[in-house]
């Protein structure tokens, strides 16, 4: 069974601070996805990283896939209250798709004004 | 665009009752799946389907049945509800795009079993 460990589980910081969320596994994944979930809604995809060492930027969010494709990180620069939410990492096996995802338990992020 | 539609949004059941959670997608996706989300447990796969007529078990299938008679619909049936099945249920779909394929989720069904 593939497992994904996310840390921290909870994070509350002030607006304008920087933060990093980690997603680690002992297994190799074909790709790794990051989702954001707001209360009462389903997860929404932020980014997919496929190649070991890959870095992707989405405005103030920077995503990195580890060289060995076992871990990933999400870095947020100058966090805003609108970044508040549950961040989930999900590892995909070679099939990809909605059936082949292994989710971490998530990081609850609160950005205080 | 509708995307993935789940009904109902909220449901309360008594122990032993049965019910069906509905899921429909209008994106012509081959893959569909059901997850449950519990505090501190993340999203866990219940059942999935890679196409009409094909279903398989995920990580936590006990107490649930599924069928996939059409590409669009993937209902989840609770045979005899138990308090342990109190959870938020999400349906997801995706295309056969291979690795890195995005999963699209519905808004969820919050189920309470008393």
PDB file of N, CA and C in Angstrom, chain B residues 27-79:
ATOM      1  N   UNK B  27     -18.835  14.990 -18.846  1.00  0.00           N
ATOM      2  CA  UNK B  27     -17.586  15.252 -19.555  1.00  0.00           C
ATOM      3  C   UNK B  27     -17.129  14.042 -20.376  1.00  0.00           C
ATOM      4  N   UNK B  28     -17.968  13.017 -20.438  1.00  0.00           N
ATOM      5  CA  UNK B  28     -17.646  11.799 -21.187  1.00  0.00           C
ATOM      6  C   UNK B  28     -16.366  11.135 -20.683  1.00  0.00           C
ATOM      7  N   UNK B  29     -16.158  11.197 -19.361  1.00  0.00           N
ATOM      8  CA  UNK B  29     -14.970  10.598 -18.760  1.00  0.00           C
ATOM      9  C   UNK B  29     -15.143   9.099 -18.585  1.00  0.00           C
ATOM     10  N   UNK B  30     -14.053   8.377 -18.844  1.00  0.00           N
ATOM     11  CA  UNK B  30     -14.090   6.931 -18.673  1.00  0.00           C
ATOM     12  C   UNK B  30     -13.982   6.539 -17.193  1.00  0.00           C
ATOM     13  N   UNK B  31     -13.073   7.208 -16.487  1.00  0.00           N
ATOM     14  CA  UNK B  31     -12.820   6.841 -15.093  1.00  0.00           C
ATOM     15  C   UNK B  31     -13.790   7.539 -14.169  1.00  0.00           C
ATOM     16  N   UNK B  32     -14.369   6.796 -13.224  1.00  0.00           N
ATOM     17  CA  UNK B  32     -15.151   7.391 -12.147  1.00  0.00           C
ATOM     18  C   UNK B  32     -14.834   6.653 -10.857  1.00  0.00           C
ATOM     19  N   UNK B  33     -14.955   7.357  -9.743  1.00  0.00           N
ATOM     20  CA  UNK B  33     -14.609   6.733  -8.473  1.00  0.00           C
ATOM     21  C   UNK B  33     -15.385   7.386  -7.342  1.00  0.00           C
ATOM     22  N   UNK B  34     -15.451   6.676  -6.229  1.00  0.00           N
ATOM     23  CA  UNK B  34     -16.052   7.181  -5.004  1.00  0.00           C
ATOM     24  C   UNK B  34     -15.004   7.173  -3.896  1.00  0.00           C
ATOM     25  N   UNK B  35     -14.928   8.298  -3.197  1.00  0.00           N
ATOM     26  CA  UNK B  35     -14.061   8.430  -2.037  1.00  0.00           C
ATOM     27  C   UNK B  35     -14.916   8.813  -0.834  1.00  0.00           C
ATOM     28  N   UNK B  36     -14.417   8.471   0.339  1.00  0.00           N
ATOM     29  CA  UNK B  36     -14.992   9.023   1.562  1.00  0.00           C
ATOM     30  C   UNK B  36     -13.916   9.832   2.277  1.00  0.00           C
ATOM     31  N   UNK B  37     -14.364  10.912   2.917  1.00  0.00           N
ATOM     32  CA  UNK B  37     -13.428  11.793   3.604  1.00  0.00           C
ATOM     33  C   UNK B  37     -13.827  11.901   5.066  1.00  0.00           C
ATOM     34  N   UNK B  38     -12.946  11.491   5.928  1.00  0.00           N
ATOM     35  CA  UNK B  38     -13.172  11.526   7.370  1.00  0.00           C
ATOM     36  C   UNK B  38     -12.088  12.361   8.027  1.00  0.00           C
ATOM     37  N   UNK B  39     -12.407  13.031   9.134  1.00  0.00           N
ATOM     38  CA  UNK B  39     -11.401  13.866   9.825  1.00  0.00           C
ATOM     39  C   UNK B  39     -10.164  13.059  10.183  1.00  0.00           C
ATOM     40  N   UNK B  40      -9.010  13.590   9.821  1.00  0.00           N
ATOM     41  CA  UNK B  40      -7.757  12.932  10.154  1.00  0.00           C
ATOM     42  C   UNK B  40      -7.417  11.726   9.304  1.00  0.00           C
ATOM     43  N   UNK B  41      -8.293  11.392   8.334  1.00  0.00           N
ATOM     44  CA  UNK B  41      -8.052  10.191   7.513  1.00  0.00           C
ATOM     45  C   UNK B  41      -7.815  10.528   6.048  1.00  0.00           C
ATOM     46  N   UNK B  42      -8.077  11.727   5.646  1.00  0.00           N
ATOM     47  CA  UNK B  42      -7.919  12.070   4.243  1.00  0.00           C
ATOM     48  C   UNK B  42      -9.001  11.438   3.387  1.00  0.00           C
ATOM     49  N   UNK B  43      -8.756  11.362   2.109  1.00  0.00           N
ATOM     50  CA  UNK B  43      -9.693  10.771   1.144  1.00  0.00           C
ATOM     51  C   UNK B  43      -9.298   9.311   0.919  1.00  0.00           C
ATOM     52  N   UNK B  44     -10.255   8.422   1.079  1.00  0.00           N
ATOM     53  CA  UNK B  44      -9.993   6.997   0.883  1.00  0.00           C
ATOM     54  C   UNK B  44     -10.914   6.456  -0.209  1.00  0.00           C
ATOM     55  N   UNK B  45     -10.332   5.677  -1.097  1.00  0.00           N
ATOM     56  CA  UNK B  45     -11.049   5.161  -2.262  1.00  0.00           C
ATOM     57  C   UNK B  45     -11.953   4.006  -1.860  1.00  0.00           C
ATOM     58  N   UNK B  46     -13.235   4.094  -2.256  1.00  0.00           N
ATOM     59  CA  UNK B  46     -14.212   3.047  -1.926  1.00  0.00           C
ATOM     60  C   UNK B  46     -14.337   2.063  -3.091  1.00  0.00           C
ATOM     61  N   UNK B  47     -14.777   2.559  -4.233  1.00  0.00           N
ATOM     62  CA  UNK B  47     -14.901   1.765  -5.453  1.00  0.00           C
ATOM     63  C   UNK B  47     -14.543   2.660  -6.626  1.00  0.00           C
ATOM     64  N   UNK B  48     -14.173   2.025  -7.731  1.00  0.00           N
ATOM     65  CA  UNK B  48     -13.892   2.801  -8.917  1.00  0.00           C
ATOM     66  C   UNK B  48     -14.319   2.033 -10.165  1.00  0.00           C
ATOM     67  N   UNK B  49     -14.358   2.754 -11.275  1.00  0.00           N
ATOM     68  CA  UNK B  49     -14.758   2.156 -12.547  1.00  0.00           C
ATOM     69  C   UNK B  49     -13.917   2.750 -13.668  1.00  0.00           C
ATOM     70  N   UNK B  50     -13.461   1.900 -14.561  1.00  0.00           N
ATOM     71  CA  UNK B  50     -12.653   2.386 -15.689  1.00  0.00           C
ATOM     72  C   UNK B  50     -13.463   2.428 -16.979  1.00  0.00           C
ATOM     73  N   UNK B  51     -14.752   2.163 -16.865  1.00  0.00           N
ATOM     74  CA  UNK B  51     -15.623   2.252 -18.022  1.00  0.00           C
ATOM     75  C   UNK B  51     -16.944   1.573 -17.734  1.00  0.00           C
ATOM     76  N   UNK B  52     -17.922   1.801 -18.603  1.00  0.00           N
ATOM     77  CA  UNK B  52     -19.243   1.206 -18.419  1.00  0.00           C
ATOM     78  C   UNK B  52     -19.128  -0.309 -18.323  1.00  0.00           C
ATOM     79  N   UNK B  53     -19.779  -0.867 -17.314  1.00  0.00           N
ATOM     80  CA  UNK B  53     -19.777  -2.304 -17.103  1.00  0.00           C
ATOM     81  C   UNK B  53     -18.595  -2.840 -16.334  1.00  0.00           C
ATOM     82  N   UNK B  54     -17.657  -1.969 -15.944  1.00  0.00           N
ATOM     83  CA  UNK B  54     -16.434  -2.409 -15.259  1.00  0.00           C
ATOM     84  C   UNK B  54     -16.301  -1.659 -13.940  1.00  0.00           C
ATOM     85  N   UNK B  55     -16.281  -2.394 -12.835  1.00  0.00           N
ATOM     86  CA  UNK B  55     -16.070  -1.777 -11.529  1.00  0.00           C
ATOM     87  C   UNK B  55     -15.057  -2.597 -10.737  1.00  0.00           C
ATOM     88  N   UNK B  56     -14.454  -1.979  -9.743  1.00  0.00           N
ATOM     89  CA  UNK B  56     -13.493  -2.687  -8.902  1.00  0.00           C
ATOM     90  C   UNK B  56     -13.462  -2.031  -7.539  1.00  0.00           C
ATOM     91  N   UNK B  57     -12.931  -2.776  -6.566  1.00  0.00           N
ATOM     92  CA  UNK B  57     -12.890  -2.295  -5.192  1.00  0.00           C
ATOM     93  C   UNK B  57     -11.670  -1.435  -4.949  1.00  0.00           C
ATOM     94  N   UNK B  58     -11.861  -0.447  -4.069  1.00  0.00           N
ATOM     95  CA  UNK B  58     -10.756   0.372  -3.624  1.00  0.00           C
ATOM     96  C   UNK B  58     -10.271  -0.065  -2.265  1.00  0.00           C
ATOM     97  N   UNK B  59      -9.866   0.896  -1.462  1.00  0.00           N
ATOM     98  CA  UNK B  59      -9.263   0.630  -0.153  1.00  0.00           C
ATOM     99  C   UNK B  59     -10.297   0.225   0.898  1.00  0.00           C
ATOM    100  N   UNK B  60     -11.507   0.814   0.853  1.00  0.00           N
ATOM    101  CA  UNK B  60     -12.514   0.589   1.892  1.00  0.00           C
ATOM    102  C   UNK B  60     -13.872   0.251   1.282  1.00  0.00           C
ATOM    103  N   UNK B  61     -14.035  -0.916   0.630  1.00  0.00           N
ATOM    104  CA  UNK B  61     -15.259  -1.220  -0.106  1.00  0.00           C
ATOM    105  C   UNK B  61     -16.395  -1.831   0.714  1.00  0.00           C
ATOM    106  N   UNK B  62     -16.087  -2.320   1.916  1.00  0.00           N
ATOM    107  CA  UNK B  62     -17.091  -3.084   2.661  1.00  0.00           C
ATOM    108  C   UNK B  62     -18.309  -2.230   3.017  1.00  0.00           C
ATOM    109  N   UNK B  63     -19.503  -2.782   2.733  1.00  0.00           N
ATOM    110  CA  UNK B  63     -20.751  -2.093   3.042  1.00  0.00           C
ATOM    111  C   UNK B  63     -21.274  -1.236   1.901  1.00  0.00           C
ATOM    112  N   UNK B  64     -20.550  -1.229   0.791  1.00  0.00           N
ATOM    113  CA  UNK B  64     -20.935  -0.403  -0.363  1.00  0.00           C
ATOM    114  C   UNK B  64     -20.971  -1.254  -1.638  1.00  0.00           C
ATOM    115  N   UNK B  65     -21.930  -0.927  -2.508  1.00  0.00           N
ATOM    116  CA  UNK B  65     -21.980  -1.523  -3.836  1.00  0.00           C
ATOM    117  C   UNK B  65     -22.022  -0.425  -4.880  1.00  0.00           C
ATOM    118  N   UNK B  66     -21.490  -0.735  -6.074  1.00  0.00           N
ATOM    119  CA  UNK B  66     -21.556   0.201  -7.184  1.00  0.00           C
ATOM    120  C   UNK B  66     -21.926  -0.551  -8.449  1.00  0.00           C
ATOM    121  N   UNK B  67     -22.365   0.203  -9.434  1.00  0.00           N
ATOM    122  CA  UNK B  67     -22.604  -0.330 -10.773  1.00  0.00           C
ATOM    123  C   UNK B  67     -22.326   0.791 -11.766  1.00  0.00           C
ATOM    124  N   UNK B  68     -22.021   0.428 -12.989  1.00  0.00           N
ATOM    125  CA  UNK B  68     -21.730   1.447 -14.011  1.00  0.00           C
ATOM    126  C   UNK B  68     -22.395   0.991 -15.311  1.00  0.00           C
ATOM    127  N   UNK B  69     -23.682   1.297 -15.416  1.00  0.00           N
ATOM    128  CA  UNK B  69     -24.432   0.881 -16.604  1.00  0.00           C
ATOM    129  C   UNK B  69     -24.260   1.866 -17.760  1.00  0.00           C
ATOM    130  N   UNK B  70     -23.913   3.098 -17.459  1.00  0.00           N
ATOM    131  CA  UNK B  70     -23.664   4.099 -18.502  1.00  0.00           C
ATOM    132  C   UNK B  70     -22.354   4.818 -18.200  1.00  0.00           C
ATOM    133  N   UNK B  71     -21.808   5.503 -19.190  1.00  0.00           N
ATOM    134  CA  UNK B  71     -20.586   6.289 -18.963  1.00  0.00           C
ATOM    135  C   UNK B  71     -20.831   7.419 -17.978  1.00  0.00           C
ATOM    136  N   UNK B  72     -22.055   7.981 -18.004  1.00  0.00           N
ATOM    137  CA  UNK B  72     -22.331   9.194 -17.242  1.00  0.00           C
ATOM    138  C   UNK B  72     -22.566   8.956 -15.760  1.00  0.00           C
ATOM    139  N   UNK B  73     -23.149   7.810 -15.388  1.00  0.00           N
ATOM    140  CA  UNK B  73     -23.640   7.621 -14.019  1.00  0.00           C
ATOM    141  C   UNK B  73     -22.860   6.559 -13.253  1.00  0.00           C
ATOM    142  N   UNK B  74     -22.650   6.813 -11.968  1.00  0.00           N
ATOM    143  CA  UNK B  74     -21.913   5.880 -11.125  1.00  0.00           C
ATOM    144  C   UNK B  74     -22.489   5.954  -9.713  1.00  0.00           C
ATOM    145  N   UNK B  75     -23.635   5.306  -9.472  1.00  0.00           N
ATOM    146  CA  UNK B  75     -24.255   5.380  -8.152  1.00  0.00           C
ATOM    147  C   UNK B  75     -23.546   4.517  -7.113  1.00  0.00           C
ATOM    148  N   UNK B  76     -23.590   4.979  -5.872  1.00  0.00           N
ATOM    149  CA  UNK B  76     -23.009   4.250  -4.744  1.00  0.00           C
ATOM    150  C   UNK B  76     -24.151   3.836  -3.823  1.00  0.00           C
ATOM    151  N   UNK B  77     -24.250   2.548  -3.557  1.00  0.00           N
ATOM    152  CA  UNK B  77     -25.342   2.031  -2.723  1.00  0.00           C
ATOM    153  C   UNK B  77     -24.824   1.595  -1.360  1.00  0.00           C
ATOM    154  N   UNK B  78     -25.504   2.094  -0.337  1.00  0.00           N
ATOM    155  CA  UNK B  78     -25.249   1.613   1.024  1.00  0.00           C
ATOM    156  C   UNK B  78     -26.310   0.563   1.323  1.00  0.00           C
ATOM    157  N   UNK B  79     -25.887  -0.640   1.607  1.00  0.00           N
ATOM    158  CA  UNK B  79     -26.805  -1.759   1.734  1.00  0.00           C
ATOM    159  C   UNK B  79     -27.563  -1.742   3.060  1.00  0.00           C
TER     160      UNK B  79
END
